[in-house]
Each structure stands twice: as C-alpha cells, then as structure tokens.
Coordinates of C-alpha atoms in Angstrom, one line a residue:
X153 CA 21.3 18.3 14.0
X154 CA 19.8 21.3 12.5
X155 CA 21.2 22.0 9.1
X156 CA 23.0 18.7 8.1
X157 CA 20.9 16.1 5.5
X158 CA 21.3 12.5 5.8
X159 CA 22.3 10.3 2.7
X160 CA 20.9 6.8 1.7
X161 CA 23.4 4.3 2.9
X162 CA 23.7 2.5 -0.5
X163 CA 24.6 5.5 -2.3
X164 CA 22.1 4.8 -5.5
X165 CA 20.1 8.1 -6.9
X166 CA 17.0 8.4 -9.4
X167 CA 18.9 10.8 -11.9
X168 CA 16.3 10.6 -14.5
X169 CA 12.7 9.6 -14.2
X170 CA 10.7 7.9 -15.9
X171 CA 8.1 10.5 -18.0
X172 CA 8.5 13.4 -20.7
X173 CA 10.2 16.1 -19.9
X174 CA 10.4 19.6 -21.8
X175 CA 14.1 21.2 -21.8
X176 CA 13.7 25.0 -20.3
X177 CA 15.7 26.5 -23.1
X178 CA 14.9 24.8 -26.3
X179 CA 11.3 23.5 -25.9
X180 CA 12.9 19.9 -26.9
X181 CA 10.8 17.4 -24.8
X182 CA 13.1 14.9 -23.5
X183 CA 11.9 11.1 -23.1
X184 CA 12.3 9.2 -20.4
X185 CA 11.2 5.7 -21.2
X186 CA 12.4 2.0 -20.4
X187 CA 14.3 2.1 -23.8
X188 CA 15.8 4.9 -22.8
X189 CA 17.0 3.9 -19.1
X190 CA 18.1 0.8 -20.5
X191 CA 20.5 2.3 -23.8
X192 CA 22.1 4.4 -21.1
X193 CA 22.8 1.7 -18.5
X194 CA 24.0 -0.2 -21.0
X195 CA 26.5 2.3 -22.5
X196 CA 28.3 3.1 -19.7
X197 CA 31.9 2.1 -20.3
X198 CA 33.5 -0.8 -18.1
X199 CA 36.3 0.3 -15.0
X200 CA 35.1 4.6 -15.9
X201 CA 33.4 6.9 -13.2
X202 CA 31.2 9.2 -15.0
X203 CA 32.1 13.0 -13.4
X204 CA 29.2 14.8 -11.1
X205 CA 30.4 18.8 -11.4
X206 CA 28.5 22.2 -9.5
X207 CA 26.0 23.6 -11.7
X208 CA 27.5 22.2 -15.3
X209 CA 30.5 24.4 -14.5
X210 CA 33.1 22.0 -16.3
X211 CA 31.2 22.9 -19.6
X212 CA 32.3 26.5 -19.4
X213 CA 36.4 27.2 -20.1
X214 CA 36.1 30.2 -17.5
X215 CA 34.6 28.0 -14.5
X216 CA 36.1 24.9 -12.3
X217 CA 35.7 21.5 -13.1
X218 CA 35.4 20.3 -9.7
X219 CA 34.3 17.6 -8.7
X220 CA 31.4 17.3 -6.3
X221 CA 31.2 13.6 -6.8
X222 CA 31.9 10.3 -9.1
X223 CA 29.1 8.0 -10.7
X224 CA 30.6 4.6 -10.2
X225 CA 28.0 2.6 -11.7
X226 CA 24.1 2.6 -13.3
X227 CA 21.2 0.9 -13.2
X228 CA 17.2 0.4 -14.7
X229 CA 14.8 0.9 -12.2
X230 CA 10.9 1.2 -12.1
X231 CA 11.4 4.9 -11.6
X232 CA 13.5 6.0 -13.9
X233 CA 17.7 5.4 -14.3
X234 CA 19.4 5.0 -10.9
X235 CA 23.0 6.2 -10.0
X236 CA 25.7 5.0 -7.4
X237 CA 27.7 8.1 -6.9
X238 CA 30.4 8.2 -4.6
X239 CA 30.4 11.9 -3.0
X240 CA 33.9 14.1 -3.0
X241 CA 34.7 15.9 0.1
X242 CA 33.6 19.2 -1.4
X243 CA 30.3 17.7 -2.7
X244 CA 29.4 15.5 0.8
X245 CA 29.9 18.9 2.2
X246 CA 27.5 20.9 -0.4
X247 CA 25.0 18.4 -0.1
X248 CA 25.2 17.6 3.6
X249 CA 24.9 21.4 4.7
X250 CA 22.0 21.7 2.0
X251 CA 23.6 24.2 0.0
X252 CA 22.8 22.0 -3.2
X253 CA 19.8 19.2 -3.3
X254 CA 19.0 17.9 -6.6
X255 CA 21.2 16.4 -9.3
X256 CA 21.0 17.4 -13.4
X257 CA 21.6 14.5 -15.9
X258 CA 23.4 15.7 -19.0
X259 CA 22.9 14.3 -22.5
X260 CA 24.2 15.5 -26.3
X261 CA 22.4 16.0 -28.9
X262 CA 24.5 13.6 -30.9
X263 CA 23.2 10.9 -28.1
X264 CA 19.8 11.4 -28.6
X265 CA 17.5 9.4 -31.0
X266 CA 15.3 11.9 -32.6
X267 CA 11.6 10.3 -32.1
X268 CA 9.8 13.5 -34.1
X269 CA 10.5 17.2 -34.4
X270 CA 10.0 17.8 -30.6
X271 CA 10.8 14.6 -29.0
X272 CA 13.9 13.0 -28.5
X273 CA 15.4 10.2 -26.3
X274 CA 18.3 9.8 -24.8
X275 CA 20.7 7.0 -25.1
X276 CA 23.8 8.1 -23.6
X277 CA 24.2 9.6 -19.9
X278 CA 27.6 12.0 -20.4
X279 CA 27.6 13.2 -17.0
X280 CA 26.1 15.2 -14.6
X281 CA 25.6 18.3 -11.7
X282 CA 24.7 19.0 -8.5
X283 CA 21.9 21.6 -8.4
X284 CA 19.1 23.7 -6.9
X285 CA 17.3 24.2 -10.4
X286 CA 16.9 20.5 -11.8
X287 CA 15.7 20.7 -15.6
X288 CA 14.1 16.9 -14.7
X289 CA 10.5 17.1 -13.0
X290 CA 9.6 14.8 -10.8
X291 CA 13.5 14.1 -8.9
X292 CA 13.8 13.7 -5.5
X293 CA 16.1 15.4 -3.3
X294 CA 19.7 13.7 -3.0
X295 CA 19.9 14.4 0.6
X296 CA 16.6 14.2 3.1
X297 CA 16.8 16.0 6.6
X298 CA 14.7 13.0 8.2
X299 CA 17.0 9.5 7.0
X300 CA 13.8 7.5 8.9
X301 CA 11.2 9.0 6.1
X302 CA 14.1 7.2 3.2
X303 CA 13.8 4.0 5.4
X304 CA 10.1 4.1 6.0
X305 CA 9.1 5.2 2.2
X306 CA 10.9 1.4 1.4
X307 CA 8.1 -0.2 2.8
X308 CA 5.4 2.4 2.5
X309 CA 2.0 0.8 0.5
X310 CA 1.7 4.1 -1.4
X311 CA 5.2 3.7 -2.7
X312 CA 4.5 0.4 -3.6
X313 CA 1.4 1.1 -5.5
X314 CA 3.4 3.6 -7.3
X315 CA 6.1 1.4 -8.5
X316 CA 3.3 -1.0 -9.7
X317 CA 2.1 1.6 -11.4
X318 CA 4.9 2.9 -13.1
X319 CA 6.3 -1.0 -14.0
X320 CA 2.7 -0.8 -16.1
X321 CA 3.4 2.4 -17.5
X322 CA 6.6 1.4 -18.7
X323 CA 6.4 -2.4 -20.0
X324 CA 3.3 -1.1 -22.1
X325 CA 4.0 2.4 -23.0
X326 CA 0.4 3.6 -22.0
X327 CA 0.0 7.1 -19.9
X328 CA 0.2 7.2 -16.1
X329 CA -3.7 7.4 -16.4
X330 CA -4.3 4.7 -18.1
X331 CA -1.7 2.6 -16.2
X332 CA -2.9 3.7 -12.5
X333 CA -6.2 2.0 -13.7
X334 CA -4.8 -1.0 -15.1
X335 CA -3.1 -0.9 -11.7
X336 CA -6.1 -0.7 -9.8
X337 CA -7.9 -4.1 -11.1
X338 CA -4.2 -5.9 -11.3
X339 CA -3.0 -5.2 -8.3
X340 CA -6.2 -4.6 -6.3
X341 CA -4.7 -5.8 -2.7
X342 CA -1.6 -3.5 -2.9
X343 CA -4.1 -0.3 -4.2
X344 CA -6.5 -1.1 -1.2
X345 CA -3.4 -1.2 1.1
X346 CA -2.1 2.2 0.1
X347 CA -6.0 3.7 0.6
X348 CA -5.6 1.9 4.2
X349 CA -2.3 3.8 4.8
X350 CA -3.7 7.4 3.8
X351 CA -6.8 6.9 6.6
X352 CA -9.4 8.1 3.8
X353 CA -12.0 5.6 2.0
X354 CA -12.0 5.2 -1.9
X355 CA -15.1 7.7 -2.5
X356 CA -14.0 9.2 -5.2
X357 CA -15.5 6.6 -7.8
X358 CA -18.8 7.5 -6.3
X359 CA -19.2 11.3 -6.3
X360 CA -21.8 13.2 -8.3
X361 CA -20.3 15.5 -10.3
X362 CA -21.6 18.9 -9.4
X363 CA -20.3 22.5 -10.1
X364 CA -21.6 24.0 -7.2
X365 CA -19.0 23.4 -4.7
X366 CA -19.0 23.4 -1.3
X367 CA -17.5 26.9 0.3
X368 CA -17.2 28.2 -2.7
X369 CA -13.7 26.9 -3.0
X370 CA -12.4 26.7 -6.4
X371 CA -11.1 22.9 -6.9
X372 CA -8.5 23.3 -8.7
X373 CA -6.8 25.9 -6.0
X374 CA -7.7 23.5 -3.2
X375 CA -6.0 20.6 -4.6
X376 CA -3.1 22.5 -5.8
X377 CA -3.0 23.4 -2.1
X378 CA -3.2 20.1 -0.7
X379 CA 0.1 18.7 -3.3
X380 CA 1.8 21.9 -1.9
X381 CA 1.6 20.8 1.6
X382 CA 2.3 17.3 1.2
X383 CA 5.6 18.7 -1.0
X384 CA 6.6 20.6 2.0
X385 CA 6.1 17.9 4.7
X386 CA 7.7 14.9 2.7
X387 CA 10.2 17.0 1.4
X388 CA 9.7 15.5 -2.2
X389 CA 8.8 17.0 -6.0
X390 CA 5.8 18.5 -7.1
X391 CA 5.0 15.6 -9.0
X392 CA 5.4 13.1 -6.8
X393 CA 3.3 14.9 -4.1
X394 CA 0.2 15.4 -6.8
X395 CA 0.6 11.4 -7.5
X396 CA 0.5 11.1 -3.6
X397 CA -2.6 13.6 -3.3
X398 CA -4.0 11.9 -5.3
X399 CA -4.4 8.6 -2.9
X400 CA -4.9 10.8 0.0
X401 CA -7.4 12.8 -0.9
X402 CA -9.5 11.0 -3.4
X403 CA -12.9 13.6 -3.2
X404 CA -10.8 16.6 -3.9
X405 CA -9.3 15.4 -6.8
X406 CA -12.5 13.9 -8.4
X407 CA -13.9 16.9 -7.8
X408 CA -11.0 18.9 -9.5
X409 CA -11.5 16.4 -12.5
X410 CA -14.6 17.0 -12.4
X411 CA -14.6 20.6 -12.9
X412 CA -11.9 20.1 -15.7
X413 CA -14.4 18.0 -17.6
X414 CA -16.7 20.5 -17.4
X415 CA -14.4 23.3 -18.2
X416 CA -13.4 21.6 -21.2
X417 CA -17.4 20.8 -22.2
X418 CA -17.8 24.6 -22.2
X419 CA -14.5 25.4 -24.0
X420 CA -16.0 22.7 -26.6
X421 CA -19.5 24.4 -27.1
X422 CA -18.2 27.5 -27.2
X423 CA -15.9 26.4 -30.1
X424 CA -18.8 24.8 -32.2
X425 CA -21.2 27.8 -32.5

C-alpha cells in the first residue's frame, strides 16, 4: 500500500560502507576500511544490544532516549560493516510509514585510531540513529517501498560485479578505480554479465576523445543527470547510482572523463606559463 516500506526479512543493514568519508562538522575524514569493519565487529561485547535512538537524541540531557530499535549483533561484509537490528514498535513504525530512512553510525574520538592529521579510523561502533540526514555517503535506505527490487538486487550481475569489485578494493587497499580494472581482467565473465544486464555494449574503451560534443550538451551535466535518475528509480545513494551509471551508460561517462582530462590539461598549462 501507498505509504508503508518493506523491510529485509533477515534484519541485517550496511551501517557503514566501505570508503572515506568526511564528517560535516569537523572536516575529519572518517575511514572505512576492512581493518576498520573488522576492529568493530570484533569489539562488540558478548550477550549486549548496542541502542539505535531518533536523530542522536540520547546524546542531549534535554531530549528522549528512545529507542527506535536494538543492534543485536555485527558483521564484515564486502560493503562495509553490517547490522542485525531488531526494530521497537516506535521505530518499525518511523521507518515503515517513511518518516525516517537512513541509519547514522556513531563513533568517539577516543575509539578512533588517528591515521594522520585528517584521517582517522574507527575501531569501536558505540551506537547509532535513525535519520533522514546520514553523515555516511553511499548508505542505502533501511526500508525500500518495492521489497522485490531487495530480492532481485541479490541476484542482480551489476551487484555482483560490484561486490567483486569492492572485495579487490579492500583485500588490497587500492582506489575504486584501480580496483574496477583489476576487476575487469579478473573477473571478466561476471563484468560482461553485468554489461549484458544494462542492454548497452562496452564502447566506452573505444571512443575518440573529442571536445566537441554532440548537442552541445555539457558532459558532466548529462551524466550527473543520468546518476540522478537512476537514484530516483532504484531508490538508492548517490554513490551507488554513479557506480551503476557507470555500467549503464558507458559512452557518457567516457565522455565525461574525457572532458575532465582535458579540463585538467588546460588547468595544467595555464599553471606553467
């Protein structure tokens, strides 16, 4: 029915991804790496459920410390640090009228390993909040209107050159760049199975850079247009849907590339004389 989102019948949630991410406030940019998902996995204490609030409110003395739900357990996956969270009455019903989507991991300061002056990673998952404004790019929502696209995104051939992508990325601490190329020549069967699935050839390796487009249209506009779309219609981040976008429509985003090259050739030039 209108206005109710479905849940994933296991209850587990990516609360963290995998990548770095810069805190809003202090410019700090948080790591999410293997090392990381596994120190806070690992910390959790035996028989405890880790507290899921509304919007951090059980930091402040003058707000409630309700709960909207209980993280029963966590776990290392490809994507990031996974939590079972089982859902209070008031949070089911937050979450299942949409009123909130996204969850917000919280961390110390005193539970961070310092890395340098701006980066540091965290070891120990304190607890966490049910919000609209999540600090962590690249979440999913917690509840999907359509629970067939959760079933069918198990199985989907782009997911699953994601996840090989991202298992790279992690085991060798390289870039996603550098690891969706490794991922490529490894696992060429699953990358030509998720170009299969998006209906578009692999042309991207052979354009011609050129930097007189056609239409005029300006490529980095007309790509960001495309990930916006595909946001909208899978219901999912940003990031995800440029990492998508990126499979679907392969000659827009070499072209895009392309013109950043170029931009940057011209910002180099410029520099030298």
């Amino acid at each position: 029915p209108d206005g109710e989102f479905q849940f994933p019948a296991d209850n587990w949630y990516l609360i963290a991804p995998i990548g770095e991410h810069p805190h809003s406030d202090s410019g700090i940019i948080q790591v999410i790496d293997a090392a990381a998902v596994e120190a806070m996995t690992n910390s959790m204490p035996t028989n405890t459920e880790l507290l899921v609030d509304f919007d951090h409110e059980s930091w402040s003395k003058e707000k409630r410390t309700t709960a909207a739900g209980w993280i029963q357990n966590l776990k290392a996956a490809a994507q990031g640090l996974m939590a079972q969270i089982r859902w209070s009455k008031g949070g089911k019903e937050a979450l299942g009228g949409g009123d909130y989507r996204y969850i917000s991991p919280v961390w110390t300061l005193n539970n961070c390993r310092q890395i340098d002056e701006t980066h540091i990673r965290p070891m120990v998952l304190t607890d966490a909040g049910i919000t609209n404004r999540p600090n962590l790019r690249g979440l999913p929502a917690l509840s999907n209107r359509d629970a067939r696209r959760e079933r069918v995104a198990a199985d989907d051939p782009v997911d699953s050159f994601f996840t090989e992508v991202r298992t790279i990325q992690n085991a060798r601490k390289v870039g996603f760049e550098a690891a969706w190329s490794s991922a490529k020549t490894e696992h060429r069967e699953v990358y030509q199975n998720a170009l299969r699935h998006t209906g578009y050839k692999n042309t991207a390796e052979l354009i011609q850079p050129t930097h007189t487009w056609p239409g005029g249209h300006n490529p980095y506009l007309k790509f960001d247009s495309i990930v916006k779309h595909r946001a909208s219609n899978d219901d999912i981040s940003y990031d995800r849907a440029f990492e998508k976008a990126k499979l679907s429509h392969p000659n827009e985003y070499a072209q895009m590339c392309a013109e950043y090259q170029r931009d940057e050739s011209i910002r180099a030039s410029a520099t030298s004389l």
